[in-house]
Coordinates of C-alpha atoms in Angstrom, one line a residue:
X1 CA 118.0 166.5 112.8
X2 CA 118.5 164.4 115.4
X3 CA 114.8 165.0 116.8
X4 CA 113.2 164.5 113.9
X5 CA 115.0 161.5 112.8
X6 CA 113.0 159.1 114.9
X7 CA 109.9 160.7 113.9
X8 CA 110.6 159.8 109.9
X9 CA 111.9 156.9 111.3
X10 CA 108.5 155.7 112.7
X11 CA 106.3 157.5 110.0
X12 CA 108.3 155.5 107.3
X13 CA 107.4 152.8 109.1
X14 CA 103.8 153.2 109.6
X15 CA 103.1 154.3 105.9
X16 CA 105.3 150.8 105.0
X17 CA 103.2 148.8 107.1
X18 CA 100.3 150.2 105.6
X19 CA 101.1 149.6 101.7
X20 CA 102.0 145.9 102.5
X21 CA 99.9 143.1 101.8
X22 CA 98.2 141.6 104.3
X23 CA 100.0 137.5 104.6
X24 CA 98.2 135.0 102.4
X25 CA 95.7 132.8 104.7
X26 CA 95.0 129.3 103.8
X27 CA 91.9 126.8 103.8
X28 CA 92.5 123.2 102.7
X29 CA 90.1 121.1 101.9
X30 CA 90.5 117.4 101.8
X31 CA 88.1 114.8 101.0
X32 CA 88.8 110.8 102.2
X33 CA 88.6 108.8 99.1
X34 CA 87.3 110.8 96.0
X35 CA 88.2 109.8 92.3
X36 CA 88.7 113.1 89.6
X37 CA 85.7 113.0 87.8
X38 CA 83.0 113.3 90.3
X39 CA 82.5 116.6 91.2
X40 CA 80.2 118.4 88.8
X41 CA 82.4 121.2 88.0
X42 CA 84.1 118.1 85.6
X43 CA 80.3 117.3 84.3
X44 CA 79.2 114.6 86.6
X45 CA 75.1 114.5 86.4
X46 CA 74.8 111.8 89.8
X47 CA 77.1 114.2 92.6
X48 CA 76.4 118.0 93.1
X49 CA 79.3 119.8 94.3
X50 CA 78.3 123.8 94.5
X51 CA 81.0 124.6 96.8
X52 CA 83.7 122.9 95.0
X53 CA 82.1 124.5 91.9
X54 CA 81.9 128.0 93.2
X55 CA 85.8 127.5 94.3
X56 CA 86.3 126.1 90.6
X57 CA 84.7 129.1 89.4
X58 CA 86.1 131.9 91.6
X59 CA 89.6 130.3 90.4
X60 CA 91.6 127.8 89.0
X61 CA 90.0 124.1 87.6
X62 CA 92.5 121.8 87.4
X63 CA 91.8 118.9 84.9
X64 CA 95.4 116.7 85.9
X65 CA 96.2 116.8 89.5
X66 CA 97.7 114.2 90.8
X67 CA 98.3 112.1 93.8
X68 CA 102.4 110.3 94.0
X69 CA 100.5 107.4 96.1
X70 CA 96.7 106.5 96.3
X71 CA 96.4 105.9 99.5
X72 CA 95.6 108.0 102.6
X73 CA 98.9 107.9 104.7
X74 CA 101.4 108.8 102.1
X75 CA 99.2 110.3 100.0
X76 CA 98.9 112.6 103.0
X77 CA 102.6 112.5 104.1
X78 CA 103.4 114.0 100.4
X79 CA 100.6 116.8 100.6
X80 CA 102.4 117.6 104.2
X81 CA 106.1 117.6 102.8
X82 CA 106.0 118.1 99.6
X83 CA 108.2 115.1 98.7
X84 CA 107.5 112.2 96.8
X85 CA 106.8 109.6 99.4
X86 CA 109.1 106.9 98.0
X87 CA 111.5 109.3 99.3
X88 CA 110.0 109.6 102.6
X89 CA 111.4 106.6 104.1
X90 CA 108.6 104.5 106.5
X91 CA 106.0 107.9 105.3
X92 CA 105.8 106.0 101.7
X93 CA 103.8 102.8 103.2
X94 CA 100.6 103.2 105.1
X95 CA 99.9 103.1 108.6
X96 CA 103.7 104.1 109.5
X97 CA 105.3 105.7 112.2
X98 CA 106.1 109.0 110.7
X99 CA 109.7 109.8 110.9
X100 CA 111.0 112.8 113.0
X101 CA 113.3 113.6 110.9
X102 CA 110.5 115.3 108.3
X103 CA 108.8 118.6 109.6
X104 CA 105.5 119.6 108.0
X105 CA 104.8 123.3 106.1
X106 CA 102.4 123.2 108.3
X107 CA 104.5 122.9 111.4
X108 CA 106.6 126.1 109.8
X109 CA 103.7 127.9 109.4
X110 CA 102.9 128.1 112.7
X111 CA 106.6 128.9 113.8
X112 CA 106.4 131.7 111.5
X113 CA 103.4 133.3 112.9
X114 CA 100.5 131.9 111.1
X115 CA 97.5 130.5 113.4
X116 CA 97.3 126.6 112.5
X117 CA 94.9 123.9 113.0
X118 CA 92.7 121.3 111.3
X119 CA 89.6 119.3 112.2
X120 CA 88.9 115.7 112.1
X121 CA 91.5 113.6 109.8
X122 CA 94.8 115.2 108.9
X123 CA 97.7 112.6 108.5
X124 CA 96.5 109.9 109.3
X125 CA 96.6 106.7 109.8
X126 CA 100.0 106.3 111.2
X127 CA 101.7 107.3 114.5
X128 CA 104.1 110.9 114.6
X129 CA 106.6 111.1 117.5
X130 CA 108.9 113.5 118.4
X131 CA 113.0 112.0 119.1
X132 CA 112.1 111.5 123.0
X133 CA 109.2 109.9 121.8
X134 CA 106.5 112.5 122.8
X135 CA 103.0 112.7 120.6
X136 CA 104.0 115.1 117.6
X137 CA 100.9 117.0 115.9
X138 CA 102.1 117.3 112.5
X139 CA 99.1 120.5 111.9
X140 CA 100.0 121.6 114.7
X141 CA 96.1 121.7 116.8
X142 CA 93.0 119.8 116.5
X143 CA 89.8 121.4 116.8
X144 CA 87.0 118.4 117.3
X145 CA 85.0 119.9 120.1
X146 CA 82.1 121.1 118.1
X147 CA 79.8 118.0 117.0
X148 CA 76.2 116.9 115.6
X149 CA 73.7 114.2 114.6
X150 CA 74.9 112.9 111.6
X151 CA 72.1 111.8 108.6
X152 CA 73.7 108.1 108.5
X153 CA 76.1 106.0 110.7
X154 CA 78.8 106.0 108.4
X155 CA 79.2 109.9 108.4
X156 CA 80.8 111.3 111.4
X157 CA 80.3 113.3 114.4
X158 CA 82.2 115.9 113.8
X159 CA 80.4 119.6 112.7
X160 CA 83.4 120.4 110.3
X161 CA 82.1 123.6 109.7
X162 CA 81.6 124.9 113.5
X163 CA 84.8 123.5 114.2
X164 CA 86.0 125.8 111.6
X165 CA 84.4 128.7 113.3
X166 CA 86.0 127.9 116.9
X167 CA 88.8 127.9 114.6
X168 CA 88.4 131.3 113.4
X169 CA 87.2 133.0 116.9
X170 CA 90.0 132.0 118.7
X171 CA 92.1 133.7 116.2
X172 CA 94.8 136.2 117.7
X173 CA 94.3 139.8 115.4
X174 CA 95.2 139.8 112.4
X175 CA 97.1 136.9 112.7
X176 CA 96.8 135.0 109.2
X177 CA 95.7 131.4 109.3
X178 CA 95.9 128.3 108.0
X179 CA 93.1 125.3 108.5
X180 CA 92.7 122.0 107.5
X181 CA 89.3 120.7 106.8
X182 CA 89.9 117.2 107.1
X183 CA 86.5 115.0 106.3
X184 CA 86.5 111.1 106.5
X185 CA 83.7 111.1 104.1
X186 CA 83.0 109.5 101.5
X187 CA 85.4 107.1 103.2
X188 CA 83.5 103.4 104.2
X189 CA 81.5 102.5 105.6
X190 CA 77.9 103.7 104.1
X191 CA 74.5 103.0 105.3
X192 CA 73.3 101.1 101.9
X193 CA 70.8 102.9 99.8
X194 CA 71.3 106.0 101.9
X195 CA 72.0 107.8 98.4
X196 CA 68.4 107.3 97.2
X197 CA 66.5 107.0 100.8
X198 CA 67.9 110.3 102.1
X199 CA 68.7 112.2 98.4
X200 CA 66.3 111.1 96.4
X201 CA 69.1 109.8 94.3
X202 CA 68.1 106.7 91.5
X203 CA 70.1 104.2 89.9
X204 CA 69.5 105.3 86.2
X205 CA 71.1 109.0 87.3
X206 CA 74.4 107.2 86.8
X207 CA 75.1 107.4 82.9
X208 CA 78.5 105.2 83.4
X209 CA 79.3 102.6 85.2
X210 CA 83.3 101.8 85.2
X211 CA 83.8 98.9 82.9
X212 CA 85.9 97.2 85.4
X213 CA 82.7 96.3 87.9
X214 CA 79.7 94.9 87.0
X215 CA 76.5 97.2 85.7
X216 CA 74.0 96.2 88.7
X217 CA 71.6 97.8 90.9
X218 CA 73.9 97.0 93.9
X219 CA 76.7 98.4 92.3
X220 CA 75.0 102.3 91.2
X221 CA 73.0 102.2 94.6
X222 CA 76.6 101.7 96.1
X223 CA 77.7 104.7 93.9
X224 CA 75.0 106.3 95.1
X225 CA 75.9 106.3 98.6
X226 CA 79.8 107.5 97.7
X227 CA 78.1 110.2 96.1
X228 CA 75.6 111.0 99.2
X229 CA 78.8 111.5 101.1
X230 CA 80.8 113.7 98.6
X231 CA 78.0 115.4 99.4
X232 CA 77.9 115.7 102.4
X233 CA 82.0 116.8 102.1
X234 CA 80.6 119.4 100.2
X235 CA 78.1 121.3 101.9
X236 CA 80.6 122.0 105.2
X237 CA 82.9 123.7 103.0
X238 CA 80.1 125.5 101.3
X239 CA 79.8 126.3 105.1
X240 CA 83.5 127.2 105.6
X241 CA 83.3 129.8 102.4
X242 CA 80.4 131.4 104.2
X243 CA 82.4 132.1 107.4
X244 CA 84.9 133.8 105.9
X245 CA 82.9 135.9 103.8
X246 CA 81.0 136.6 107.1
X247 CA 84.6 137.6 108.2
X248 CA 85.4 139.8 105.2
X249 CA 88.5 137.2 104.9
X250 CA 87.5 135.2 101.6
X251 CA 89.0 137.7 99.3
X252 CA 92.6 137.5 100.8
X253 CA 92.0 133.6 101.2
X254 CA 93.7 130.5 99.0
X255 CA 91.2 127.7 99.3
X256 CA 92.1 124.2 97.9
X257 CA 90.3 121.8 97.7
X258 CA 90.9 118.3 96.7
X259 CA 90.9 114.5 98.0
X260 CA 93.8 112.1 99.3
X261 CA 93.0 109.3 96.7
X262 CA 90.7 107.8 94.5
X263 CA 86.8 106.3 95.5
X264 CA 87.1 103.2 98.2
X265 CA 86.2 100.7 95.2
X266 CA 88.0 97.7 93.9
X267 CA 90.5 98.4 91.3
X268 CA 90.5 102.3 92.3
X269 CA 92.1 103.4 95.9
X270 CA 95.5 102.1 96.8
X271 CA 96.2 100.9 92.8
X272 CA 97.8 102.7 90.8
X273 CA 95.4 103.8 87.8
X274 CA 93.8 106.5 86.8
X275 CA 90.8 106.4 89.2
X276 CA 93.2 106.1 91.8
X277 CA 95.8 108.6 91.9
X278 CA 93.9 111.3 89.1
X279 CA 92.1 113.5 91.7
X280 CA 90.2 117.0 91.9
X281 CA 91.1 120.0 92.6
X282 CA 90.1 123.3 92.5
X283 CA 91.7 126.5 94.0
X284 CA 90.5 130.1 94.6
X285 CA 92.1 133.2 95.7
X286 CA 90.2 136.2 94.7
X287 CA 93.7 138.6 95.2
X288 CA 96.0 136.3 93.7
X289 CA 94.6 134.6 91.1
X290 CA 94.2 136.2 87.5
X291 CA 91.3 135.5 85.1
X292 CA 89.2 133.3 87.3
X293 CA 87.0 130.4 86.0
X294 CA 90.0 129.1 83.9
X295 CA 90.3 125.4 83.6
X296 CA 94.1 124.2 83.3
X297 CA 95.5 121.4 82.0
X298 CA 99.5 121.3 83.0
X299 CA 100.2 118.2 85.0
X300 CA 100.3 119.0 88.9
X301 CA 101.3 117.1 91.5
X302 CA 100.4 116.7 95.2
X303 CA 104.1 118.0 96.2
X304 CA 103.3 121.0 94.8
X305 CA 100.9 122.0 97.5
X306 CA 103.8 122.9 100.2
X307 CA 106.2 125.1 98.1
X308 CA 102.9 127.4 97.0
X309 CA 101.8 127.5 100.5
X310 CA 105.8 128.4 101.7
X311 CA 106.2 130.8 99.0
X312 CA 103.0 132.8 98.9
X313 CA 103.4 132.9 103.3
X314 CA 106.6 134.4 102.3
X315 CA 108.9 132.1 103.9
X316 CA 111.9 130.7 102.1
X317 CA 112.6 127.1 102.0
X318 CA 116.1 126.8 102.2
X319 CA 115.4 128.1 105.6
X320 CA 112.4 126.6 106.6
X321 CA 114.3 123.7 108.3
X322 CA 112.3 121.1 105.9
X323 CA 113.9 118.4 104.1
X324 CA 114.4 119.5 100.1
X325 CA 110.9 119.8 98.6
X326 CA 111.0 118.4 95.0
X327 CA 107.4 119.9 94.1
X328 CA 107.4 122.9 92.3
X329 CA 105.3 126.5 93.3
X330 CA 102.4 127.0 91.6
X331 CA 102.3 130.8 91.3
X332 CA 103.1 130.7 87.9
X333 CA 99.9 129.3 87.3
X334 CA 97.8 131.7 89.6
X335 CA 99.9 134.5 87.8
X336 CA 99.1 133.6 84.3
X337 CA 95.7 135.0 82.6
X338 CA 95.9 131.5 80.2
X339 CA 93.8 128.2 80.2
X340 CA 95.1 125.0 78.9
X341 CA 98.9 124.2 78.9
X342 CA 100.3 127.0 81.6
X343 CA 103.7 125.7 81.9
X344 CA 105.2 123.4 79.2
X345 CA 107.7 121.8 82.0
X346 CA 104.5 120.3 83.7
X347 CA 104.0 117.6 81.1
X348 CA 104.3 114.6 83.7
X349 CA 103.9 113.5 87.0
X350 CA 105.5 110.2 88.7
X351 CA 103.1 107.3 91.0
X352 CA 103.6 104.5 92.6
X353 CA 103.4 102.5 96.0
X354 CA 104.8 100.3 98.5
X355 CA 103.1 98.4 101.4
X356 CA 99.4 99.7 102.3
X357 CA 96.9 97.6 104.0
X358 CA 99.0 94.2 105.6
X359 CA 97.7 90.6 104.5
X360 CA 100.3 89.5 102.8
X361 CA 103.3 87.0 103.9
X362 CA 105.3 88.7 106.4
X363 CA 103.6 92.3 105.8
X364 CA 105.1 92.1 102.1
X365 CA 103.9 95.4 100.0
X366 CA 103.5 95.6 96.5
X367 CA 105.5 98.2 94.7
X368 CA 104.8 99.8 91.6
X369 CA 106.6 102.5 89.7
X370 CA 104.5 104.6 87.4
X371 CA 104.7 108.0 85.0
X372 CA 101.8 109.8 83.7
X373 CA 102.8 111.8 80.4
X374 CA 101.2 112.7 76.5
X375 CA 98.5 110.5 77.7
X376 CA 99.6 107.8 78.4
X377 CA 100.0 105.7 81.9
X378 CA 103.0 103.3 82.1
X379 CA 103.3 101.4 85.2
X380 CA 105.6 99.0 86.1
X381 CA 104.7 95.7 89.2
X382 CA 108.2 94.6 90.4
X383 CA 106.9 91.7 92.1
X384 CA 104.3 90.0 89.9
X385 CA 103.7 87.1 92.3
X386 CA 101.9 88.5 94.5
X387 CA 98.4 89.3 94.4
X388 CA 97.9 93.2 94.5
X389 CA 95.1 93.6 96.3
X390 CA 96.0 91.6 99.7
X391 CA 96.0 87.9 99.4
X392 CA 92.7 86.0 98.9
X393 CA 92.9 84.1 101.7
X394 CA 93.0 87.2 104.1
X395 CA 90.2 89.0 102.5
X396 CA 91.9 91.3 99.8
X397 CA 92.8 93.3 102.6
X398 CA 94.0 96.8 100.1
X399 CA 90.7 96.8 98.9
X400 CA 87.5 98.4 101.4
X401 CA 84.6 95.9 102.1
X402 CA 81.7 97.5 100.1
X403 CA 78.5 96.3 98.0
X404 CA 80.6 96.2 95.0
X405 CA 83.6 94.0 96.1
X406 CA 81.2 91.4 97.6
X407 CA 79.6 90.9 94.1
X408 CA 82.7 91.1 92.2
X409 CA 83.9 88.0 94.6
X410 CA 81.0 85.8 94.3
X411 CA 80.8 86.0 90.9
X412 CA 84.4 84.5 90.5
X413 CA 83.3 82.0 93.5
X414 CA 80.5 81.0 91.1
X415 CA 82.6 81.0 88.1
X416 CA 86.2 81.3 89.2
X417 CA 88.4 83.7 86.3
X418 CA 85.5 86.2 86.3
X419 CA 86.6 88.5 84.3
X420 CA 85.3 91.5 86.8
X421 CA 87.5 89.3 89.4
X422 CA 90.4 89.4 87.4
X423 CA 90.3 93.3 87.0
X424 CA 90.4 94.1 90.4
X425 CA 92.3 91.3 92.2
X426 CA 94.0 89.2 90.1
X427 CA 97.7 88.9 89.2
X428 CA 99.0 90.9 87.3
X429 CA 102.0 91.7 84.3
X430 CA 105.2 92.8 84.7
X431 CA 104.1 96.0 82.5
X432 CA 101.4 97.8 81.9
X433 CA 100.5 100.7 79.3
X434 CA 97.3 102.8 79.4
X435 CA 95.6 105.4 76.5
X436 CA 94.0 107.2 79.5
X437 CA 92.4 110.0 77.1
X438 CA 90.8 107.1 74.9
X439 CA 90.8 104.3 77.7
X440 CA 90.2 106.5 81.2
X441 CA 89.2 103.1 83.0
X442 CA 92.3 101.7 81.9
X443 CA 90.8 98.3 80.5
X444 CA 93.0 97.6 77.4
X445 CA 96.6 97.1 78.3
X446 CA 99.0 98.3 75.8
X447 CA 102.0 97.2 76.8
X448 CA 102.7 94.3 74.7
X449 CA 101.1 96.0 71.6
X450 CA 104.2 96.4 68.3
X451 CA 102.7 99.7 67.9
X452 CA 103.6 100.9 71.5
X453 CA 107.0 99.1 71.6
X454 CA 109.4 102.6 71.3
X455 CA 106.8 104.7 73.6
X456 CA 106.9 102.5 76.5
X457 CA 110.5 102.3 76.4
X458 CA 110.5 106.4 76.5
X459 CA 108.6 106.2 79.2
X460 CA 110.5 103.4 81.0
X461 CA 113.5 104.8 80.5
X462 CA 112.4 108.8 81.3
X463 CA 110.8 106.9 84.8
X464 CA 114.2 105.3 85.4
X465 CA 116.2 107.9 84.8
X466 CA 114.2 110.6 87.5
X467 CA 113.6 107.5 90.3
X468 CA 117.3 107.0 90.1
X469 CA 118.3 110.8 90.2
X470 CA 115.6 110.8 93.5
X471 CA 117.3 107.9 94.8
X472 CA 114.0 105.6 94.8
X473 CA 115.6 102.7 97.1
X474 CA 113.8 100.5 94.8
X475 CA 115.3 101.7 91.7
X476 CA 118.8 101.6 93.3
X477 CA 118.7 98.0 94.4
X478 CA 117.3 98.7 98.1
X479 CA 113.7 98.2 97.4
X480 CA 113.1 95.6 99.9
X481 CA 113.7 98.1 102.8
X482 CA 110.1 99.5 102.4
X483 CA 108.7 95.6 103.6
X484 CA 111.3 96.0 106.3
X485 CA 109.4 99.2 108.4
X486 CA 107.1 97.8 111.1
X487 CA 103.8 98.3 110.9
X488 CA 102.3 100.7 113.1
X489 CA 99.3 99.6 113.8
X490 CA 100.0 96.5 116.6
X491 CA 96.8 95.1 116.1
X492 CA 97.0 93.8 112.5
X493 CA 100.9 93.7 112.7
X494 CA 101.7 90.1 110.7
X495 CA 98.3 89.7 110.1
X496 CA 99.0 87.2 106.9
X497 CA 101.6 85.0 109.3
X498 CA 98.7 85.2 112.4
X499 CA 95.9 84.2 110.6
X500 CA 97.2 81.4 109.0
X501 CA 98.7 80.2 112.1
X502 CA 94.6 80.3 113.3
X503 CA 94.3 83.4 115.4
X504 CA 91.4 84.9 115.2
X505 CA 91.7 88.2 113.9
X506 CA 89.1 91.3 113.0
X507 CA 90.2 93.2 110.0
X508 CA 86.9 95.5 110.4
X509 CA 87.3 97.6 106.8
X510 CA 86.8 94.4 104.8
X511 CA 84.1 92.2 105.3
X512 CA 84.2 88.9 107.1
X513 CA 82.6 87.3 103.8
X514 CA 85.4 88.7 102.0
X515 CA 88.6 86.1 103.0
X516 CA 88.7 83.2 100.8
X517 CA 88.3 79.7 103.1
X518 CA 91.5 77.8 101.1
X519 CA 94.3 78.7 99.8
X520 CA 93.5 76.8 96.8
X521 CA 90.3 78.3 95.8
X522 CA 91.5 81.0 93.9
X523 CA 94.4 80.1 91.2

């Protein structure tokens, strides 16, 4: 017995090893700046999506994924740790210095014998550091080596999908894997018109035109162009999904894809409405998923992405040496054959923000609290005096320089109070209260309506109570600590203070026609 002990020992093993699973292997895909409804798996006739479609079709839909906080960095920093980044100390503002303190799922990933890497933008923009203040790669290795002539000047560089491939060929056996495909389109800038010069696109192909900006030929060529560079997202990942079937590795392969926040427009990325944090997604996974082609409409949230990716990689959180993830898995949804309502418990999800672009007094923010639920969007602005797009007279600095934000200007400098002005930059209530299934542009604001008097208070009071049990320093009394983190970025540090003062400063994602010459001109 003793000799042949071993022997079972080792054949055991063997025959164990070979009835396992292979590990689950990951590609996420991230657009820079895309709103929910403009991929054509939701319908859209003006942007053509097959690869997100074909993902959409080989799995899951998802008609209400959200983002905690439309805008890139802490959009970005909740994707990473799968908290809600008003708990992520300096990670809730934009442009931060990412604290130590919070490790990344993609970090444990790679200490737990996954092959990690991403190309182009992964959290960004903001600064990581280690404790001894060494650079900190929080997805672990960038592969940017592989590059191309882009179609327009405002598309990058980079060949995503070749990148990808590197990626893939340097690979150790077997080893499963985990990439980020991080594009910077259809962030600004765009080359104007490039939608309809180099797609054939035409003005009329846009059947709406969000209420909030004016219907003009500058405004749909400038959707246009947005769309020319969804595009353009598009067709590398459609690349991607080729390589691995090339590899025979799609099958056994969870690919996400989604965007960090809503379309760089006024009124849309870095608000808090429904074009800014409501964003697509679709996920495949030919092994895991049941009944693919569903569309689902529980309420997900970007925190969710790092317990699915922990759980299905089979490594426990408790031990995972993260901070306490407060998204939820969402096996139960691959698991399930149903569309619709998967999970009744996933009826809501919370928003909000703190400082993102500078260009206010002493690099002020401005924080909003929000809930999504039954819908309805309730949002609450704590400090109503200030203007929530960046001051005027430093250019509306939260808001991109574009086509459209140019017009929506000088029409209020022509006839100050315009009301496509007022939309996008003006002051703005204490609360506000959305019918986002009858009102998706979030126009009409409810709040002060008798009718909506006991709902708003449920929702006030069901956003109070969670913010407080999450210890939101802004619910508790400590709100002012988020205008207190330094700015990362030196060169735009106190730009407000500065540029008053006269220094001449660039701020080069506005445009220079976009600061208002006196403080007086706009009331």
């Amino acid at each position: 017995m003793r000799r042949v002990t071993p022997l079972l020992i080792l054949l055991l093993g063997i025959f164990a090893s070979c009835s396992q699973e292979p590990p689950v292997n990951f590609l996420f895909a991230i657009a820079d700046d895309a709103s929910y409804p403009h991929m054509s798996a939701y319908g859209c006739e003006w942007v053509r999506t097959p690869a997100f479609d074909k993902v959409a079709t080989d799995g899951i839909l998802f008609a209400n994924a959200y983002t905690p906080n439309a805008k890139c960095a802490p959009s970005r920093a909740c994707i990473l740790t799968g908290r809600n980044s008003l708990l992520l100390v300096e990670a809730a503002n934009h442009w931060q210095y990412f604290p130590s303190k919070l490790k990344t799922f993609a970090v444990i990933l790679d200490q737990n014998g996954y092959h990690v890497g991403y190309t182009l933008k992964g959290y960004a923009p903001g600064i990581a550091r280690n404790k001894d203040g060494s650079k900190r790669d929080l997805l672990v290795k960038a592969y940017n080596s592989e590059k191309l002539d882009p179609p327009t000047t405002g598309i990058a560089k980079n060949n995503y999908a070749e990148n990808f491939r590197r990626f893939m060929e340097e690979r150790p056996d077997q080893e499963p894997f985990f990439f980020w495909y991080g594009s910077v389109e259809p962030h600004r800038g765009y080359e104007f018109n490039s939608g309809a010069r180099l797609a054939g696109k035409t003005p009329d192909q846009i059947s709406n035109v969000p209420g909030f900006w004016p219907d003009s030929d500058t405004v749909r060529r400038d959707m246009l162009d947005y769309a020319f560079e969804l595009e353009y997202f598009d067709s590398h990942l459609g690349k991607m999904l080729r390589i691995l079937e090339e590899l025979g590795e799609l099958d056994n392969t969870l690919v996400l894809v989604t965007a960090d926040n809503g379309m760089p427009f006024p009124r849309v990325k870095g608000q808090a409405y429904e074009y800014s944090n409501h964003l697509p997604l679709a996920i495949s996974w030919p092994k895991g998923i049941k009944n693919p082609g569903r569309m689902v409409e529980d309420m997900v949230n970007f925190i969710d992405f790092a317990p699915t990716v922990l759980e299905l990689a089979g490594i426990d959180q408790e031990y995972s040496d993260m901070y306490p993830i407060t998204g939820r898995s969402l096996t139960d949804i691959f698991s399930s054959p149903s569309s619709g309502q998967v999970t009744s418990s996933r009826d809501h999800v919370l928003i909000g923000k703190e400082r993102h672009d500078v260009g206010r007094p002493d690099d002020q923010g401005y924080p909003i609290r929000g809930i999504v639920k039954d819908s309805l969007l309730y949002v609450r602005n704590f400090k109503t005096d200030r203007w929530p797009a960046g001051d005027p007279i430093t250019g509306y600095l939260n808001s991109d320089g574009s086509p459209t934000k140019t017009q929506i200007i000088n029409l209020n400098r022509i006839s100050p109070g315009d009301s496509f002005w007022k939309l996008s930059f003006d002051r703005r209530s204490g609360e506000e209260l959305y019918n986002i299934l009858l009102d998706p542009e979030c126009l009409t604001n409810l709040a002060s309506y008798p009718e909506y008097q006991a709902i708003k208070q449920k929702l006030s009071q069901q956003l109070e109570t969670e913010l407080l049990e999450q210890n939101d320093p802004r619910i508790s009394g400590n709100g002012d600590v988020f205008d207190q983190y330094l700015y990362a970025d030196k060169r735009h540090r106190n730009f407000y203070n500065r540029y008053i003062s006269g220094e001449l400063l660039n701020a080069g994602w506005v445009n220079k026609t976009d600061f208002e010459k006196k403080k007086n001109d706009v009331k």
